[in-house]
GROMACS .gro file of C-alpha atoms in nm:
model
  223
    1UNK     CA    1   1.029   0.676   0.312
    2UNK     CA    2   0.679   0.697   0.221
    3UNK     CA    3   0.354   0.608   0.363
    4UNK     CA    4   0.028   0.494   0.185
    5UNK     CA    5  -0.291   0.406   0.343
    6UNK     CA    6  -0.426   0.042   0.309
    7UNK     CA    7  -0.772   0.080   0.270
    8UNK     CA    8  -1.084   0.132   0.051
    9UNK     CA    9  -1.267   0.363   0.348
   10UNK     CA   10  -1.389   0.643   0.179
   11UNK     CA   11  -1.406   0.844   0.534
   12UNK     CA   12  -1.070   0.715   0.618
   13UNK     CA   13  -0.904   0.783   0.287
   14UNK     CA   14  -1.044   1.126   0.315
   15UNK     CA   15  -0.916   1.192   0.688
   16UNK     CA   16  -0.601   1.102   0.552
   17UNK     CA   17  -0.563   1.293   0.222
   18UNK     CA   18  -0.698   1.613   0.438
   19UNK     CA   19  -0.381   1.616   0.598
   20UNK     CA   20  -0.153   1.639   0.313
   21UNK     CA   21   0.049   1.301   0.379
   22UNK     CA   22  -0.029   1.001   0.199
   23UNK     CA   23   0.180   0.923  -0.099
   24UNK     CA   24  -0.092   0.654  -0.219
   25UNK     CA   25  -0.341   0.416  -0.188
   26UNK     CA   26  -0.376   0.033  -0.184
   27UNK     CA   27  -0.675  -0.198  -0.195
   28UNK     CA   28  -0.703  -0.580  -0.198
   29UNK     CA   29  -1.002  -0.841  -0.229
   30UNK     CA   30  -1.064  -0.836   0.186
   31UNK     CA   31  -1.038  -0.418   0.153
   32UNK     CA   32  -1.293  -0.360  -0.042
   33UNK     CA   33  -1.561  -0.637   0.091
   34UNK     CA   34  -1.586  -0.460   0.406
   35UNK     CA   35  -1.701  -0.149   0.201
   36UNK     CA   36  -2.086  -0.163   0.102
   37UNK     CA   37  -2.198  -0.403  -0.117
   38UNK     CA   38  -2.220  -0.226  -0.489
   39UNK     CA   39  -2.051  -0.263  -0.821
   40UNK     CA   40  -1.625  -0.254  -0.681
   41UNK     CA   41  -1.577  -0.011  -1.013
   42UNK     CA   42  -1.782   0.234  -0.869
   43UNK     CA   43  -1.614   0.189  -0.524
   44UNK     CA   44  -1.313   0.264  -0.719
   45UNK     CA   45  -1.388   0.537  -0.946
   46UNK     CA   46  -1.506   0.723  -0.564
   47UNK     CA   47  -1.179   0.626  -0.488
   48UNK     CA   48  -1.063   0.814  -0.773
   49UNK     CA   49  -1.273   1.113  -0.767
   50UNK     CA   50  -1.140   1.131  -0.379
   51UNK     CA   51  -0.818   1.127  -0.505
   52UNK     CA   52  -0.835   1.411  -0.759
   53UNK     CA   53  -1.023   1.645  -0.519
   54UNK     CA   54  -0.725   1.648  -0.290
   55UNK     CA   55  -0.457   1.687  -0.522
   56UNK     CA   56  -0.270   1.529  -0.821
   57UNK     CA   57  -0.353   1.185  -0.863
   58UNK     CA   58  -0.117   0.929  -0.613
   59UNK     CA   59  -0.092   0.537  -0.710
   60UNK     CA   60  -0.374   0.384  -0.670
   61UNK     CA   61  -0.320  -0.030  -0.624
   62UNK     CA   62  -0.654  -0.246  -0.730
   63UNK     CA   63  -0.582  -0.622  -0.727
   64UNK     CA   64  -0.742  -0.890  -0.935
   65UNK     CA   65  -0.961  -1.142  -0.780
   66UNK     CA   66  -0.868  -1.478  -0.889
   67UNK     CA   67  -0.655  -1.768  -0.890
   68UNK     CA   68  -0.711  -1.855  -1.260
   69UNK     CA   69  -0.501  -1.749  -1.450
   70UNK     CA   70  -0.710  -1.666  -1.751
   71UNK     CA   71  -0.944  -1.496  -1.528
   72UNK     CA   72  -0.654  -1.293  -1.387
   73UNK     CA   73  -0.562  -1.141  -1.725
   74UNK     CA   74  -0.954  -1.106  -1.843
   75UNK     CA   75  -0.989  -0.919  -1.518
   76UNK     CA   76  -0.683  -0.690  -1.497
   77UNK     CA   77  -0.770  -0.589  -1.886
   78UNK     CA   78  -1.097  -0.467  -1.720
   79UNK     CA   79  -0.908  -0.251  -1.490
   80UNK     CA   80  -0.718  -0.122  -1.753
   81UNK     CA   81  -1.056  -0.073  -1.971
   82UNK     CA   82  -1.243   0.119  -1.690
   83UNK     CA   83  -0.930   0.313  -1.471
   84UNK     CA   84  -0.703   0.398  -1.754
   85UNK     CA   85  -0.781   0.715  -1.810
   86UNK     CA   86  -0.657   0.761  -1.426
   87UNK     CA   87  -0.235   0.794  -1.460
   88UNK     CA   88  -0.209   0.631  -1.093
   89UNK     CA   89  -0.401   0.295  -1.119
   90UNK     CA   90  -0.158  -0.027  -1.062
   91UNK     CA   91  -0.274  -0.316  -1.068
   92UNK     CA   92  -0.235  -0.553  -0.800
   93UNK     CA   93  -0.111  -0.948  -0.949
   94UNK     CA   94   0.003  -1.211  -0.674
   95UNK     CA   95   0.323  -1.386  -0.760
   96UNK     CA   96   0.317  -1.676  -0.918
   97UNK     CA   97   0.461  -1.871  -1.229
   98UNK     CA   98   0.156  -1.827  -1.399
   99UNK     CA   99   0.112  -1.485  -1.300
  100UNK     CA  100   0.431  -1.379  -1.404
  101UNK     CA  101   0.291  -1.371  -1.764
  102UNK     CA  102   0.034  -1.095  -1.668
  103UNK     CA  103   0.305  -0.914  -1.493
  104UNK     CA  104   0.496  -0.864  -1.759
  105UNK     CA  105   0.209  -0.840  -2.027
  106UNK     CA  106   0.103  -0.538  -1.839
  107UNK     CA  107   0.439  -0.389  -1.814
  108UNK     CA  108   0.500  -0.443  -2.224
  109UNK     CA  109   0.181  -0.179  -2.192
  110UNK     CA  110   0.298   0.072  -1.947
  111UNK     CA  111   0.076  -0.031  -1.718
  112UNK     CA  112   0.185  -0.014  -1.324
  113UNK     CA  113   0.213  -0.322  -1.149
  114UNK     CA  114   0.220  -0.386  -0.781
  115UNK     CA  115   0.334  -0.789  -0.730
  116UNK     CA  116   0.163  -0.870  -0.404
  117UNK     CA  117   0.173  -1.113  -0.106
  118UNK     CA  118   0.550  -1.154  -0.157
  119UNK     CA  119   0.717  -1.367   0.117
  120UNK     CA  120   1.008  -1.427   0.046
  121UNK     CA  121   1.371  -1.287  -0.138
  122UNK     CA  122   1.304  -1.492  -0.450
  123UNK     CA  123   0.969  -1.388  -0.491
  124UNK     CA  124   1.092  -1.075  -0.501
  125UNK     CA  125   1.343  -1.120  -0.728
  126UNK     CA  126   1.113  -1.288  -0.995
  127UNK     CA  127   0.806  -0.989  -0.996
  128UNK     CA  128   1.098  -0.749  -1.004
  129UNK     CA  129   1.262  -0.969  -1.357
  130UNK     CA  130   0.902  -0.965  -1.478
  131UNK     CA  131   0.879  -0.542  -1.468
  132UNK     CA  132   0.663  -0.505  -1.151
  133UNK     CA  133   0.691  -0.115  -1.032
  134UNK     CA  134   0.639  -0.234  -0.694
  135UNK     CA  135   0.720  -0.546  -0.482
  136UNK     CA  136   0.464  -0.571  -0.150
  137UNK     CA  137   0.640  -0.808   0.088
  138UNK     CA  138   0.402  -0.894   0.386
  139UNK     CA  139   0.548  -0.816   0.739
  140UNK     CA  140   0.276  -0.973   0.932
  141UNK     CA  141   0.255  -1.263   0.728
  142UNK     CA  142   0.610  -1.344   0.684
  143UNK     CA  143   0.657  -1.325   1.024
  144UNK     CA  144   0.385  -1.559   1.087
  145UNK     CA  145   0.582  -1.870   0.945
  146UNK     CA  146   0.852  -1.794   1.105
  147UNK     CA  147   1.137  -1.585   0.932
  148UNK     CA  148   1.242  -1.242   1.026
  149UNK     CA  149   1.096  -1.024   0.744
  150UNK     CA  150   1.331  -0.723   0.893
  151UNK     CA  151   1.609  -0.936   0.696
  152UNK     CA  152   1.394  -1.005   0.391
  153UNK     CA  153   1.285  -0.644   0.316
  154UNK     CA  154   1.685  -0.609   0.388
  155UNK     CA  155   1.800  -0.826   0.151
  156UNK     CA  156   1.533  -0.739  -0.120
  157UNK     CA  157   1.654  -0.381  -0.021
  158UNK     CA  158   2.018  -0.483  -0.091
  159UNK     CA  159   1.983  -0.656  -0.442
  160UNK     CA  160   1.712  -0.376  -0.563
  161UNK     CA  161   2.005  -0.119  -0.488
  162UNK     CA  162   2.243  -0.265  -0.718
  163UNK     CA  163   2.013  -0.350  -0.980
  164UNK     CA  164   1.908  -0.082  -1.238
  165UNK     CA  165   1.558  -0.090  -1.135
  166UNK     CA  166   1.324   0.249  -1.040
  167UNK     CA  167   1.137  -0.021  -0.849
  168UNK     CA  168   1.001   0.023  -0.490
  169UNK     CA  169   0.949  -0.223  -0.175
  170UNK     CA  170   0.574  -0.229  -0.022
  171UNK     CA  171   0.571  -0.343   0.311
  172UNK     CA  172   0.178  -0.463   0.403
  173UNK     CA  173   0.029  -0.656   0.630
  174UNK     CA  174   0.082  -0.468   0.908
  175UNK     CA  175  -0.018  -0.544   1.256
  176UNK     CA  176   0.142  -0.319   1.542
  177UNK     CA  177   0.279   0.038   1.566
  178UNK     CA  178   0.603  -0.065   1.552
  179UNK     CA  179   0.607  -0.308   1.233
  180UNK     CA  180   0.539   0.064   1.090
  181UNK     CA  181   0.898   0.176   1.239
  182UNK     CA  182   1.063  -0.149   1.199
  183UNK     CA  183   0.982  -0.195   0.796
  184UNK     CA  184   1.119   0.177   0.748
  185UNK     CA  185   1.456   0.078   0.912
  186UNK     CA  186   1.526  -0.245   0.751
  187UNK     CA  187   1.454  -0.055   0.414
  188UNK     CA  188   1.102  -0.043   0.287
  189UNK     CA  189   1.017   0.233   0.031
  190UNK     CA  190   0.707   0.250   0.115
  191UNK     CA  191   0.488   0.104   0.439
  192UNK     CA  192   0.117   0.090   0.341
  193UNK     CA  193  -0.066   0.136   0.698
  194UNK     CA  194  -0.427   0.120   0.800
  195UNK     CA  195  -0.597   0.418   0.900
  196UNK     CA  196  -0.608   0.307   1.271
  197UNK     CA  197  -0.217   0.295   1.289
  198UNK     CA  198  -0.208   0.639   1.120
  199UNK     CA  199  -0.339   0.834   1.395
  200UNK     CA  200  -0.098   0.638   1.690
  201UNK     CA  201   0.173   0.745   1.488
  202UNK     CA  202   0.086   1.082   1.598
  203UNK     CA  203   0.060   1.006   1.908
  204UNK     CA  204   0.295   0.997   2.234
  205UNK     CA  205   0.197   1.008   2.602
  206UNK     CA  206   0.452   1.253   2.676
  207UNK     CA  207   0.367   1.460   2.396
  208UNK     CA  208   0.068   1.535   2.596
  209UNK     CA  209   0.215   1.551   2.897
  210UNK     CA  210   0.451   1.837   2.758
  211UNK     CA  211   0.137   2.012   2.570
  212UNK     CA  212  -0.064   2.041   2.907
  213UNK     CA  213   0.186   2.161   3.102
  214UNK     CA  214   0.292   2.494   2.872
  215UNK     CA  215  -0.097   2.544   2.871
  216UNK     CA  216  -0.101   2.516   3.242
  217UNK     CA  217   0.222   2.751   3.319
  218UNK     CA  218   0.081   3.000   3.078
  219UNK     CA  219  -0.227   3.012   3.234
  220UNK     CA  220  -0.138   3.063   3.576
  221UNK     CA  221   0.117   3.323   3.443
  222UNK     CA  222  -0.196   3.504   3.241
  223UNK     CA  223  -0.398   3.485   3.546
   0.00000   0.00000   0.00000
């Protein structure tokens, strides 16, 4: 199981790739608009350069920001144009009929693609048909409408296991410490998590409970 970190933060990403842990990074639209306001292919080549400092480069998911179609493709060749030098970049393409095409127009050019805002099994099933390297399926947002998305990452878990696919499940969209846990269980590759989740899942009360006390006893025993 694998964690990435969901976010564009340069401070954050750097926190994170200072400890040795991440096995990648993933953006979206909403990501990067909280980051200042400047040319997003500048945001991203920081991203980049971030990256590199701290090791070999990691997958790097940048998304496209449109629902036209047309737009979608003119924009993803752009990615390809300005990252492609940079062996991690995937590009981020919401599922769709129409977006299918790009999918697997990018995959005839060996280019990485992460099919996001999955919901359901069939979605999954289609971006995986179409050569997507990665299928994000949204815990938060799945569970929002209703459905368990413990059984969908489950059953997109099952059928990618007896397909001959090198595929991977993304679980996103990740609201509380334990959709972390839970998504790993039920069979995600990979759970992207914000940076504020990363350091709770460090974290235990009776971890420091345990810590003081064998500082304490060894104190009084030094004294």
């Amino acid at each position: 199981m694998k964690i990435f970190v969901d976010s564009a933060n340069l401070a954050d990403l750097e926190a994170a790739l200072s400890r040795g842990f991440p096995a990648g990074v993933t953006t979206n639209p909403s990501i990067l608009a909280k980051e200042e306001k400047r040319d997003y292919r500048e945001h991203i080549r920081d991203i980049i350069d971030l990256i590199r400092k701290w090791g070999p480069p990691l997958p790097l998911s940048v998304e496209v920001f449109s629902t036209d179609p047309d737009e979608m493709f003119r924009q993803a060749e752009e990615l390809v144009a300005s990252f492609g030098d940079y062996p991690g970049l995937t590009v981020k393409v919401p599922i769709g009929w129409e977006e299918l095409r790009l999918m697997a127009r990018l995959f005839d050019q060996n280019i990485s693609v992460n099919a996001t805002a999955c919901m359901s099994f069939n979605q999954a099933v289609m971006a995986l048909n179409a050569g997507a390297r990665y299928v994000s399926l949204f815990w938060g947002r799945i569970k929002d409408t209703g459905y368990d998305p413990a059984r969908v990452v489950a059953d997109v878990r099952a059928a990618m296991d007896r397909m001959p696919t090198s595929a991977e499940i993304i679980v996103g969209s990740i609201r509380h410490l334990m959709d972390v846990n839970e998504a790993m269980l039920a069979g995600a590759h990979i759970v992207t998590v914000p940076p504020p989740f990363l350091v709770k899942m460090c974290q235990h009360p009776k971890t420091d409970q345990v810590v003081a006390q064998f500082c304490s006893d060894f104190a009084r025993w030094l004294s």
